[in-house]
Tab-separated table of C-alpha atoms in Angstrom:
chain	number	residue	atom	x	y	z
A	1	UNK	CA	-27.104	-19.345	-21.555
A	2	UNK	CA	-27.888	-20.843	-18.460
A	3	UNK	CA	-26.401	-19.751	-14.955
A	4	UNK	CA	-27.088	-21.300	-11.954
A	5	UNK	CA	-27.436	-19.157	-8.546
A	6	UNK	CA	-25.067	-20.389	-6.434
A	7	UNK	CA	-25.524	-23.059	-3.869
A	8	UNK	CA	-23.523	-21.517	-1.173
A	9	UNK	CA	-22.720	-17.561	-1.593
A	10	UNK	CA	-25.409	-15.354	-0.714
A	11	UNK	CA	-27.922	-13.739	-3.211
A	12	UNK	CA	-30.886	-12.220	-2.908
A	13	UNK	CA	-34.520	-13.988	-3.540
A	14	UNK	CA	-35.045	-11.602	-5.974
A	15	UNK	CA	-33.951	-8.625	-7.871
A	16	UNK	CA	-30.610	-6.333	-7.564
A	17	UNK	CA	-28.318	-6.931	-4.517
A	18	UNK	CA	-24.529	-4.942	-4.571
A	19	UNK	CA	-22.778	-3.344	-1.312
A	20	UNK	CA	-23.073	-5.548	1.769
A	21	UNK	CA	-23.637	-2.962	4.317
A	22	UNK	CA	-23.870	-3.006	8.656
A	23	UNK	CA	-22.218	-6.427	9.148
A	24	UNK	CA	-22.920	-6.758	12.466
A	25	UNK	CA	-23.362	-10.142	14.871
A	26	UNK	CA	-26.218	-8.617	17.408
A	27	UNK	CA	-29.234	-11.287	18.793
A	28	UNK	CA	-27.080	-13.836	18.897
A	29	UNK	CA	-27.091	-13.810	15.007
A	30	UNK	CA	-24.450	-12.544	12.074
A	31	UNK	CA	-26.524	-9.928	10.343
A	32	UNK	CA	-25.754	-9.072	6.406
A	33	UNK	CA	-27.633	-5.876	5.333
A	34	UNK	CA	-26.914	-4.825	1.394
A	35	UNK	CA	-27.991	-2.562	-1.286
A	36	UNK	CA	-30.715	-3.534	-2.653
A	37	UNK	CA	-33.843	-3.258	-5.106
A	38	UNK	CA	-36.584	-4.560	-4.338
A	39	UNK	CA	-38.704	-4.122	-7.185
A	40	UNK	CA	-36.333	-4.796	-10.216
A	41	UNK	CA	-33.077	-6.349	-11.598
A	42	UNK	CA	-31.252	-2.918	-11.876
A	43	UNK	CA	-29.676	-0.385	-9.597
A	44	UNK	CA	-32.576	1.700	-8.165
A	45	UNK	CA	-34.876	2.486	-5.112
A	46	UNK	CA	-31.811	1.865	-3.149
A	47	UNK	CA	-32.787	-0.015	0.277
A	48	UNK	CA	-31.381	-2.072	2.551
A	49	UNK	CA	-31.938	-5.562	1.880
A	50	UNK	CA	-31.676	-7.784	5.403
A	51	UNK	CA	-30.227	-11.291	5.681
A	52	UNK	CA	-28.874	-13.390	8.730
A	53	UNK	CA	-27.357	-16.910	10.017
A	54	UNK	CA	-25.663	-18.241	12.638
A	55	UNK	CA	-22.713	-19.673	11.867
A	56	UNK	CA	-21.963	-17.311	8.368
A	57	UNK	CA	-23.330	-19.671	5.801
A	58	UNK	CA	-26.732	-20.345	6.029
A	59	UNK	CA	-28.232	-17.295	5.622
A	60	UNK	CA	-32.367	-16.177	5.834
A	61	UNK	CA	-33.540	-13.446	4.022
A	62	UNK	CA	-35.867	-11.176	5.786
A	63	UNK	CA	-38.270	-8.101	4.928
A	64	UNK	CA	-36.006	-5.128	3.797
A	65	UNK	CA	-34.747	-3.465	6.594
A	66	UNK	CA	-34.478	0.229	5.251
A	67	UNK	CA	-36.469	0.870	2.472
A	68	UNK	CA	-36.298	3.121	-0.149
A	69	UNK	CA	-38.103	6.606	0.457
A	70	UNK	CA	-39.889	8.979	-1.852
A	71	UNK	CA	-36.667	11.695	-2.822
A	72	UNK	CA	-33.993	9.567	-0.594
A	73	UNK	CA	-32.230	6.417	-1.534
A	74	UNK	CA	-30.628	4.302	1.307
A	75	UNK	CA	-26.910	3.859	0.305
A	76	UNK	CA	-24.267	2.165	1.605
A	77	UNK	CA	-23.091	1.957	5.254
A	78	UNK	CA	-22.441	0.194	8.458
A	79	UNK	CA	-23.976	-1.125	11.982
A	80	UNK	CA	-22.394	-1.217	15.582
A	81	UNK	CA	-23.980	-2.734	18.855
A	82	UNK	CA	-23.963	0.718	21.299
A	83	UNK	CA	-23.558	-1.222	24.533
A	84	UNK	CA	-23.754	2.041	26.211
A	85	UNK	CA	-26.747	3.653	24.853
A	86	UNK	CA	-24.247	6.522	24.392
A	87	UNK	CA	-27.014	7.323	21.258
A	88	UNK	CA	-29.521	7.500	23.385
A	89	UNK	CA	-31.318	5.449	21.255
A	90	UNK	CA	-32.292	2.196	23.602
A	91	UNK	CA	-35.936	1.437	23.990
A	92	UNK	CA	-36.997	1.310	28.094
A	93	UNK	CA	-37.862	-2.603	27.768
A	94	UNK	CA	-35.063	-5.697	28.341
A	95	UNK	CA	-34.530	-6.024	24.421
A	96	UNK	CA	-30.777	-5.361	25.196
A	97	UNK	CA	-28.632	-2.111	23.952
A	98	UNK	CA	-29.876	-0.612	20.249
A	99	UNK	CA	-28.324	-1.833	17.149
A	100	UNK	CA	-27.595	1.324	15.372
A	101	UNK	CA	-26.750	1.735	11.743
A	102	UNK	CA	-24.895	4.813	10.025
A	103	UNK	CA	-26.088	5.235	6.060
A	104	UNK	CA	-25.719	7.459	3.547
A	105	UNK	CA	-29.378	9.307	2.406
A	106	UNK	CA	-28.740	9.744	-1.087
A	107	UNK	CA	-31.106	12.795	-2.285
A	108	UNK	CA	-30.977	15.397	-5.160
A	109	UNK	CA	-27.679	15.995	-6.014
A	110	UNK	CA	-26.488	15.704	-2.110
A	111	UNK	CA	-25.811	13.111	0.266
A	112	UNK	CA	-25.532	12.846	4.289
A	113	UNK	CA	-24.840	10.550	6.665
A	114	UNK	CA	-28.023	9.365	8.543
A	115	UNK	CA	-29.140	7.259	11.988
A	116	UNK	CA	-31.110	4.232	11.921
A	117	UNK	CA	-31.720	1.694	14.896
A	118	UNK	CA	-32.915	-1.799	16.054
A	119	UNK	CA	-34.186	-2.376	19.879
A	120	UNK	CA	-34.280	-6.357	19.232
A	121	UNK	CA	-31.011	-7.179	18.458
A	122	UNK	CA	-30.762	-6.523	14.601
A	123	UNK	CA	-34.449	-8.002	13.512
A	124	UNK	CA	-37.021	-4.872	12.666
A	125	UNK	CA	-35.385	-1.644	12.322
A	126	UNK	CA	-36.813	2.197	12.275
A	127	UNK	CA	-35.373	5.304	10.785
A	128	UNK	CA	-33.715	7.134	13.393
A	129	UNK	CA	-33.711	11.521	13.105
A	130	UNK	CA	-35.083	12.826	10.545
A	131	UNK	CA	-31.684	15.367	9.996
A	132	UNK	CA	-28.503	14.178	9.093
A	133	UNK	CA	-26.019	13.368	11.844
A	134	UNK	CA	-23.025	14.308	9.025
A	135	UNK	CA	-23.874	16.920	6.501
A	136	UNK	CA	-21.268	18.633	4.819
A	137	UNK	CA	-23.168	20.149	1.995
A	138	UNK	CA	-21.655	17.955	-0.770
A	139	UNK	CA	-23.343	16.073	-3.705
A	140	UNK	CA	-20.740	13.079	-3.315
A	141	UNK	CA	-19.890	12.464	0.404
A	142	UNK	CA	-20.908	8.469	1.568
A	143	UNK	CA	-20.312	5.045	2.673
A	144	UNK	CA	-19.747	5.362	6.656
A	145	UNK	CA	-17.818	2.336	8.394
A	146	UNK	CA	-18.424	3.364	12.506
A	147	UNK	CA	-16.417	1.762	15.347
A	148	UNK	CA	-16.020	1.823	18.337
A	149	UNK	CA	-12.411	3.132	19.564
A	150	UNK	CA	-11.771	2.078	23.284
A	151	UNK	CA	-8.685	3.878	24.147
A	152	UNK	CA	-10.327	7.269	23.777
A	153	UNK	CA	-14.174	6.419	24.508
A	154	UNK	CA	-15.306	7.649	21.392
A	155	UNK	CA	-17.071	6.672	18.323
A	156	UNK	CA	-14.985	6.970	14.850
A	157	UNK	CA	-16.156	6.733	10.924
A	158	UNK	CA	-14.470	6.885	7.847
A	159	UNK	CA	-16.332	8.549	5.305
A	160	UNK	CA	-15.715	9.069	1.513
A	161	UNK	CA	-14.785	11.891	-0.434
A	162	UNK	CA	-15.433	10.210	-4.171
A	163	UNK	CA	-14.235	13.043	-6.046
A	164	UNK	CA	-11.656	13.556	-4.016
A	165	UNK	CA	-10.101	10.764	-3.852
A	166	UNK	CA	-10.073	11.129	-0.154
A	167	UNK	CA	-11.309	9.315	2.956
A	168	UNK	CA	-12.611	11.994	5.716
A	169	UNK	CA	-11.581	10.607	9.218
A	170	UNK	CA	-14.396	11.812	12.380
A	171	UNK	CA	-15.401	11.045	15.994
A	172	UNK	CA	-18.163	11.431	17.906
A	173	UNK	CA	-19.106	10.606	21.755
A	174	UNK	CA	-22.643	9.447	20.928
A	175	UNK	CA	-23.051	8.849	17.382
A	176	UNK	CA	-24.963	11.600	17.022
A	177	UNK	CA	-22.601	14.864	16.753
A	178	UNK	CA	-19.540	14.262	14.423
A	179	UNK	CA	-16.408	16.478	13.847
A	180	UNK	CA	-13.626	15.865	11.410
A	181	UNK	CA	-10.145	15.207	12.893
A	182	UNK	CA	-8.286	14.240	9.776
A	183	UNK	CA	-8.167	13.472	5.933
A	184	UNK	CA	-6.335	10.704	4.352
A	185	UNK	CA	-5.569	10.734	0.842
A	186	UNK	CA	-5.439	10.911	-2.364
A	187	UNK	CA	-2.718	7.733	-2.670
A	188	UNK	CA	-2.935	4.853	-3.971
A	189	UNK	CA	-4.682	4.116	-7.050
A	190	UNK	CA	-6.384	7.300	-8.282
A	191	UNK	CA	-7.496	6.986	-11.562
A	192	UNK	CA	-11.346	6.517	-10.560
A	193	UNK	CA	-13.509	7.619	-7.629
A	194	UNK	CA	-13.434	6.347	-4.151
A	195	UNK	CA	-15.934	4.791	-2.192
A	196	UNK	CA	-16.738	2.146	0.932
A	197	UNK	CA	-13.826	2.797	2.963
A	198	UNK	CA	-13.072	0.393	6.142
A	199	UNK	CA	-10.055	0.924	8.891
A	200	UNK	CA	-9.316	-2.021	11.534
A	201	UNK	CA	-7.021	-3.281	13.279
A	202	UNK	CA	-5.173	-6.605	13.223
A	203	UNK	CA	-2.967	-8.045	15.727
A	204	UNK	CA	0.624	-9.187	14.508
A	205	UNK	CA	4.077	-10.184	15.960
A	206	UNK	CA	2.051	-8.548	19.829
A	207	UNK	CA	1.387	-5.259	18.004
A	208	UNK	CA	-1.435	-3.797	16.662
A	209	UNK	CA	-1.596	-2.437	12.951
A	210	UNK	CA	-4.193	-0.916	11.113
A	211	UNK	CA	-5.510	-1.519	7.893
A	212	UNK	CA	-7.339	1.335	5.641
A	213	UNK	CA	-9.285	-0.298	2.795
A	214	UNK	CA	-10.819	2.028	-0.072
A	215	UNK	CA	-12.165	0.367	-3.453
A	216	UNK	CA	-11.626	2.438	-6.765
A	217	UNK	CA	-13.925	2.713	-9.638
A	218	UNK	CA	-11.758	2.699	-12.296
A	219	UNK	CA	-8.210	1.215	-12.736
A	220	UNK	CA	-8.376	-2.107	-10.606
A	221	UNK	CA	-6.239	-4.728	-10.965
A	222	UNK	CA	-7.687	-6.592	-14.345
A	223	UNK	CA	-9.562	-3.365	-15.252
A	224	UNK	CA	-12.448	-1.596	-13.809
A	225	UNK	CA	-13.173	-1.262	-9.901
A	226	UNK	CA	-11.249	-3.204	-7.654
A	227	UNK	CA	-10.089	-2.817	-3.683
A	228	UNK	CA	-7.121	-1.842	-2.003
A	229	UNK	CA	-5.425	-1.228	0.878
A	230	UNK	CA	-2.740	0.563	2.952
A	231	UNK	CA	-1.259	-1.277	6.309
A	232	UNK	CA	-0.266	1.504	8.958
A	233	UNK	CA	-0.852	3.259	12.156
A	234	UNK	CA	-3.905	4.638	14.023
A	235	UNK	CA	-3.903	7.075	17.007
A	236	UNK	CA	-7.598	7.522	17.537
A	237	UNK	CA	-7.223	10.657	15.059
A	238	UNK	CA	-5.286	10.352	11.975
A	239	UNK	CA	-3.999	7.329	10.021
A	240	UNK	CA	-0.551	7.159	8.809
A	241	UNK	CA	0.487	4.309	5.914
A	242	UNK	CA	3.665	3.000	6.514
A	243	UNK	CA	3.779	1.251	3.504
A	244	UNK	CA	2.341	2.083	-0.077
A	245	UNK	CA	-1.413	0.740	-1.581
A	246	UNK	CA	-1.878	-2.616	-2.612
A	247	UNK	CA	-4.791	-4.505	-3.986
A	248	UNK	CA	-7.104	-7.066	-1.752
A	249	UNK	CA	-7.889	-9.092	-4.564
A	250	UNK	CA	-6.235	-9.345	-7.440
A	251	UNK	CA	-9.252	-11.049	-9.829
A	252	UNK	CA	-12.142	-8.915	-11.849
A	253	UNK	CA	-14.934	-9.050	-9.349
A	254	UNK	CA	-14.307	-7.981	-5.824
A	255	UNK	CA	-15.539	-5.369	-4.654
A	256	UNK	CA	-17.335	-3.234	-1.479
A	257	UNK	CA	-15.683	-5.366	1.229
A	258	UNK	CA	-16.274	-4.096	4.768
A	259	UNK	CA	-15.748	-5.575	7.908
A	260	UNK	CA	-18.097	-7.432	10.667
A	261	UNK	CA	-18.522	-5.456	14.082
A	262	UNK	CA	-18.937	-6.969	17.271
A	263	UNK	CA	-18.231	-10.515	16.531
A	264	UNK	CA	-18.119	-13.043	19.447
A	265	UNK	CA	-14.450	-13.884	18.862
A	266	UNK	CA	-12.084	-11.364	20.498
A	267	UNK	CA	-9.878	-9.877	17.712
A	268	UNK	CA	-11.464	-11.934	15.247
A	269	UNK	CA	-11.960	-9.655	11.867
A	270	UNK	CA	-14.144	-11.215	8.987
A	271	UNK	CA	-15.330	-9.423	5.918
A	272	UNK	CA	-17.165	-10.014	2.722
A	273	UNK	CA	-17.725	-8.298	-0.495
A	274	UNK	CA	-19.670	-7.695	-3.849
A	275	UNK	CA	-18.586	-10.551	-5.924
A	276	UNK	CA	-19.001	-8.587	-9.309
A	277	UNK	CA	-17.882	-5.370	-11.310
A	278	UNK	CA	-19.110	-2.232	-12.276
A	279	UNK	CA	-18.012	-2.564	-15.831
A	280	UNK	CA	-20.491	-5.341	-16.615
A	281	UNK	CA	-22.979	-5.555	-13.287
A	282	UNK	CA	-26.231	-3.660	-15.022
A	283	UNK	CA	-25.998	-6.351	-17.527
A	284	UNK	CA	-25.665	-9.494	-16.418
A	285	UNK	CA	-28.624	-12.028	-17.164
A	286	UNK	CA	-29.536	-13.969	-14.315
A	287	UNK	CA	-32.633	-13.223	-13.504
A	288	UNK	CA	-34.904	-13.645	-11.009
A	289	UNK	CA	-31.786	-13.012	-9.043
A	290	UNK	CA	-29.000	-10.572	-9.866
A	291	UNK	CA	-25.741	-10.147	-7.466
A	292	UNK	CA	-24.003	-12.580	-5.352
A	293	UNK	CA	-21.691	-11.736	-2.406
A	294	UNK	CA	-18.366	-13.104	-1.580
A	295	UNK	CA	-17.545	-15.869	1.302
A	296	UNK	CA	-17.111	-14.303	4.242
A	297	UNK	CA	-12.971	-14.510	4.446
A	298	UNK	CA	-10.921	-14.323	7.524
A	299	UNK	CA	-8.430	-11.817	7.762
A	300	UNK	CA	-4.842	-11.428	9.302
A	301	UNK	CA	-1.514	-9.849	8.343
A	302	UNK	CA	1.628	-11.626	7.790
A	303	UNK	CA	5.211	-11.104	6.792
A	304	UNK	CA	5.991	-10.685	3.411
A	305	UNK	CA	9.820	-9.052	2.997
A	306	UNK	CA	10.082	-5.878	5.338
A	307	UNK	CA	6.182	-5.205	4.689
A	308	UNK	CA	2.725	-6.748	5.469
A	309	UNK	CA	0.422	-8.082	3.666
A	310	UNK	CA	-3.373	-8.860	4.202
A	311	UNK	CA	-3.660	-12.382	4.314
A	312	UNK	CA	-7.728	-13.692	3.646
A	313	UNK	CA	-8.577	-17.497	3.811
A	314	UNK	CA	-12.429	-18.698	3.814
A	315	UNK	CA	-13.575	-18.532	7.271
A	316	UNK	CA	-13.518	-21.964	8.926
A	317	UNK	CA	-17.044	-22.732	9.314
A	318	UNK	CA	-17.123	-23.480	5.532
A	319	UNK	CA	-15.511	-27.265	6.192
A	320	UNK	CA	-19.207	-27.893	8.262
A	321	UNK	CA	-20.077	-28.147	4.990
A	322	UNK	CA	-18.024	-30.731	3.117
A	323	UNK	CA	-19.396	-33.842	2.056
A	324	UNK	CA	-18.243	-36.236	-0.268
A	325	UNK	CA	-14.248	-36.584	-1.191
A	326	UNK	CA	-13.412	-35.764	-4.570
A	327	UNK	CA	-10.167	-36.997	-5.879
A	328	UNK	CA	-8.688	-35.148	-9.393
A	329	UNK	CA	-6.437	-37.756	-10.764
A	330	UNK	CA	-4.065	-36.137	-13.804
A	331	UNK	CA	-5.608	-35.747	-17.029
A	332	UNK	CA	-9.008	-37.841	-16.180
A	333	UNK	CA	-12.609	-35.812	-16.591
A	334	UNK	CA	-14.354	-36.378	-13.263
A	335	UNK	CA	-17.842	-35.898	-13.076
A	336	UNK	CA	-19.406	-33.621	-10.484
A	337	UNK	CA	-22.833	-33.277	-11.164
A	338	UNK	CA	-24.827	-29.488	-12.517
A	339	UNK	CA	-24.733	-27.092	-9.501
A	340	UNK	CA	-22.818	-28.884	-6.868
A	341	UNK	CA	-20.444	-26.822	-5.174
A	342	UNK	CA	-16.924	-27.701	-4.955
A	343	UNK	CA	-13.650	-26.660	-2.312
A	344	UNK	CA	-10.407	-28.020	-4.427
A	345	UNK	CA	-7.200	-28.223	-2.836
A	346	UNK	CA	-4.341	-28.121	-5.463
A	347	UNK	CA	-0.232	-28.193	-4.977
A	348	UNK	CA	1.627	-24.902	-6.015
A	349	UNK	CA	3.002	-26.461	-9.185
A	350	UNK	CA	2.213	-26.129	-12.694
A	351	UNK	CA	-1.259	-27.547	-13.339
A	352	UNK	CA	-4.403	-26.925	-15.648
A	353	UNK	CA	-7.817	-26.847	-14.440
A	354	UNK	CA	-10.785	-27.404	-17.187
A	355	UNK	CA	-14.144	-26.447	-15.882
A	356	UNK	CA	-16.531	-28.740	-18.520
A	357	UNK	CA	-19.960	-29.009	-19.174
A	358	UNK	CA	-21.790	-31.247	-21.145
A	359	UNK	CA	-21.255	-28.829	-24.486
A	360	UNK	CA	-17.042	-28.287	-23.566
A	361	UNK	CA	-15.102	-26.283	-21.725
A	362	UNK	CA	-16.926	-22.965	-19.960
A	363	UNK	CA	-13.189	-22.165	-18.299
A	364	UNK	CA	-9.671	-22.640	-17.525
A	365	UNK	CA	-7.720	-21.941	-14.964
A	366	UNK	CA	-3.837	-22.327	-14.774
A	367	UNK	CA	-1.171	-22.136	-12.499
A	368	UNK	CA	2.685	-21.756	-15.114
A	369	UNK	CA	5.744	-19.961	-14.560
A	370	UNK	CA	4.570	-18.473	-10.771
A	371	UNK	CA	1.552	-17.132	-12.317
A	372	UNK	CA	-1.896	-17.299	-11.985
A	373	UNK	CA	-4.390	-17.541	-14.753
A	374	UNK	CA	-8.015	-17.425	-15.909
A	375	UNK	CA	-9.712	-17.739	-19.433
A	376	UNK	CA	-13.326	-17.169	-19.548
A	377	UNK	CA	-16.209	-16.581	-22.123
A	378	UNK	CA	-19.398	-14.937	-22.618
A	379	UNK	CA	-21.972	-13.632	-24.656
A	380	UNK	CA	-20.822	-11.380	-27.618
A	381	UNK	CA	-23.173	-8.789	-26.178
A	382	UNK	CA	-21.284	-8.282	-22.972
A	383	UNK	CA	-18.572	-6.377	-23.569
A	384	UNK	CA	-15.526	-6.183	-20.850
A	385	UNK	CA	-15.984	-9.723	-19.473
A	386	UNK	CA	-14.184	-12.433	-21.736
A	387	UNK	CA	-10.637	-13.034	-21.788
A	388	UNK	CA	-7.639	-14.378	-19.677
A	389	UNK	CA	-6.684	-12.500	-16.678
A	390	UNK	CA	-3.420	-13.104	-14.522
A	391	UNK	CA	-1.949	-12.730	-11.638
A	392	UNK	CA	1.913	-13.287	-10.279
A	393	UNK	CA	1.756	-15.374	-7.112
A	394	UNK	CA	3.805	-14.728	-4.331
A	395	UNK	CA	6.485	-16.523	-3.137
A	396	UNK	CA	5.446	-18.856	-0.665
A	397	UNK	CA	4.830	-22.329	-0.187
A	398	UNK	CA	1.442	-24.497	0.439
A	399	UNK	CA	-1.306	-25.279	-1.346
A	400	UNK	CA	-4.079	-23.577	-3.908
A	401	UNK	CA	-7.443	-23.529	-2.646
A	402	UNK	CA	-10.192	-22.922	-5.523
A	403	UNK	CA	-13.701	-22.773	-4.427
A	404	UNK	CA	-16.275	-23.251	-7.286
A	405	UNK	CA	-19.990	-22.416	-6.828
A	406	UNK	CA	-22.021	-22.254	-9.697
A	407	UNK	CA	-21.120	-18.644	-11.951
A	408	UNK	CA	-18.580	-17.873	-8.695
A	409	UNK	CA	-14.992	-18.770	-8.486
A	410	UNK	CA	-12.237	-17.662	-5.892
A	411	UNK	CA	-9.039	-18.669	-4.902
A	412	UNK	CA	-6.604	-18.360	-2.762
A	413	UNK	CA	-2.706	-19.311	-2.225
A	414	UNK	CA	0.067	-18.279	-0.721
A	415	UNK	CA	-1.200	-18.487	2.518
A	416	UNK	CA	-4.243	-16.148	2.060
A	417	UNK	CA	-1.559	-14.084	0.744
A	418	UNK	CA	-3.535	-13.956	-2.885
A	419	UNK	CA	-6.860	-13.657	-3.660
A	420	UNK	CA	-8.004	-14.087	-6.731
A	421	UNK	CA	-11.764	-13.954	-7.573
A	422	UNK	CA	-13.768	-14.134	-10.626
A	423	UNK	CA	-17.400	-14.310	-12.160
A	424	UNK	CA	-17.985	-17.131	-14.638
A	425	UNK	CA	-21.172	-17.203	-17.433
A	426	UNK	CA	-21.076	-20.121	-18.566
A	427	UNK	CA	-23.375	-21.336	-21.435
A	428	UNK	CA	-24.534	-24.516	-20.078
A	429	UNK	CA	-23.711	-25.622	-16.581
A	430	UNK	CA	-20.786	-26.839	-14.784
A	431	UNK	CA	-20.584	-30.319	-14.184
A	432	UNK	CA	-17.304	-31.802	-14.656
A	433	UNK	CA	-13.561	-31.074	-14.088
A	434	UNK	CA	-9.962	-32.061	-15.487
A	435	UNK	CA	-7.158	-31.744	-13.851
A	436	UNK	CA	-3.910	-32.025	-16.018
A	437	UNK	CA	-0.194	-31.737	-14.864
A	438	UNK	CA	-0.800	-32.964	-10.769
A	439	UNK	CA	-2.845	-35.056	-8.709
A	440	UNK	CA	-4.821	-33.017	-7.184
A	441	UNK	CA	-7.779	-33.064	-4.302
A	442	UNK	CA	-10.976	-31.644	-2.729
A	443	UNK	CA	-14.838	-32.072	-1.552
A	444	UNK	CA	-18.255	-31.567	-2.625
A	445	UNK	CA	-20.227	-28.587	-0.673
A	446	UNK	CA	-23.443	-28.856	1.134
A	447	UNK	CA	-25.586	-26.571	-0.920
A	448	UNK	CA	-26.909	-24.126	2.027
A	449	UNK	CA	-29.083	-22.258	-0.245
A	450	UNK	CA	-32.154	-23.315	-2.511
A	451	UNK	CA	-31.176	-23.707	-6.225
């Protein structure tokens, strides 16, 4: 079996990458930290792995940022720009206000939340305190998003309560001393733990809404972990749904999402996840590398009946990167060449997509009777990642948007209304297509990343 690393998602050099963590534009640069191991292809001697770019696709990896210590893992969590120093972390030179990152320290059977900072915008960090900033005592207690909330001056983080099933809601003045104004949960899908919670806002129709993201181990959408999401209210203090959970994505292998802080773009809100799934990730084969991240995706809400739903499209910078046209007449094999990566536009009409290599077909993906679907194969030894997977689409008009890179494949329709996102394995690489049932068009990707 041979699987390409993808041309343009993100993936580290070497070894085990999963979370992103403290998405952050600081230094003039977007910053991508994630969990990471930097001596093997498996889960363990959790650190932060550091990556950045400016413009979200081309991305350099740099010297981990947190690494591993002897009796403390670095687990997942998030970064904010303290313009005011209210940390008190700064340095005394011009190297601008302290990039300051919020982690879990994962020890013996107990984990806090923990300080670290940067004093050059995001590019060498240092371990802040050596105590915990948020300590409750607990063996499961992790994943802290931090942001800033301006009506009430105050730092506030969402925190997990796996076991729980609960997201603990707490604000601080100066990132330092935390107390717990409210609890959400459990809701939603409950049927494994929680972790990597998120809460934003999004503008819509001149209000403001929030949205509370919390990804679930078990019982996701096609089985396994998956991501979702309740759309609601925020007073500074508590959260309050106003409708019930739904999922993010509605593929296998999305997972981990959190948000960007600080970006450029007033009211702007970008995120990207952990393009894979628990079930399988310890034993997938695709070595030196193992782990790929989503496209960063743009986010909005938008009608949909007397609710809202979270709408995510491919952030715009991606169409820098097109190259050569790429027309799919019906029922012809085009040839695209091992490795190139591909952004397909097709109508929202029945149609059959055949993703060939030079041995057959590694995959198929149809759109029949307002449904979504995906076959796939793999090894016999992998257990949990063959099959066809589906997903209703929404009613809406426009187009389907299918970006292919390598082993990675996500879509979405509707408006950004679905996404649906998927590993592939195939056995020999991708390099043709055939479109059956429409006429259907797209480009060829600058690869941004070294094969």
């Amino acid at each position: 079996m041979a699987v390409l690393r993808p041309r343009v998602h993100f993936t580290a050099r070497r070894f085990w990458l999963n979370d992103p963590n403290g998405l952050v534009f600081a230094g003039g640069r977007y910053h991508v930290f994630f969990q990471h191991n930097p001596r093997a292809g498996n889960h363990g001697y959790m650190s932060w792995g550091h990556a950045s770019s400016v413009d979200l696709l081309r991305w350099e990896e740099h010297e981990v940022a947190l690494p591993w210590r002897e009796g403390q893992d670095v687990f997942s969590g998030s970064a904010v720009v303290d313009w005011r120093n209210t940390s008190g972390l700064g340095g005394a030179g011009d190297g601008g206000p302290p990039v300051v990152a919020m982690f879990t320290g994962n020890g013996f059977y107990h984990q806090a939340q923990y300080l670290a900072v940067s004093r050059d915008g995001g590019a060498t960090w240092a371990f802040g305190p050596p105590e915990p900033v948020l300590d409750e005592g607990k063996q499961d207690f992790r994943d802290p998003k931090v942001f800033w909330y301006a009506p009430g001056e105050y730092w506030v983080s969402v925190v997990v309560h796996p076991d729980e099933r609960q997201v603990g809601v707490y604000t601080s003045p100066d990132l330092r001393v935390w107390s717990q104004v409210s609890v959400f949960g459990p809701a939603g899908g409950v049927a494994g733990i929680w972790e990597v919670p998120d809460l934003f806002p999004l503008e819509v129709a001149g209000q403001e809404r929030w949205v509370l993201k919390v990804d679930v181990f078990e019982g996701g959408p096609q089985g396994g972990t998956g991501a979702q999401y309740w759309v609601g209210d925020f007073d500074g203090r508590v959260f309050t749904p106003s409708q019930g959970a739904r999922w993010a994505d509605v593929g296998k292998d999305f997972y981990a999402a959190i948000t960007f802080s600080d970006l450029p773009q007033p009211g702007r809100r970008v995120w990207l996840g952990w393009l894979n799934n628990w079930v399988y990730a310890n034993h997938l084969s695709t070595q030196p590398w193992q782990g790929v991240l989503t496209l960063p995706r743009e986010l909005s809400l938008v009608p949909d009946g007397p609710e809202w739903a979270l709408a995510q499209v491919p952030v715009p910078e991606l169409e820098a990167l097109r190259e050569e046209p790429l027309a799919l007449p019906d029922g012809q094999r085009v040839e695209v060449g091992e490795g190139v990566p591909l952004d397909l536009t097709l109508p929202l009409t029945s149609w059959t997509l055949q993703l060939l290599s030079a041995g057959g077909e590694e995959a198929r993906l149809w759109l029949d009777g307002g449904s979504l679907h995906l076959t796939r194969a793999a090894p016999q030894a992998l257990e949990d990642f063959a099959g066809t997977f589906s997903a209703p689409l929404p009613d809406a008009v426009g187009e389907v948007r299918v970006l292919l890179d390598t082993c990675t494949l996500e879509v979405f329709a509707a408006g950004g209304r679905l996404a649906f996102t998927q590993l592939l394995l195939p056995h020999e690489p991708i390099s043709a297509l055939r479109l059956s049932g429409v006429v259907g068009r797209g480009w060829t990707l600058r690869p941004t990343q070294a094969p």
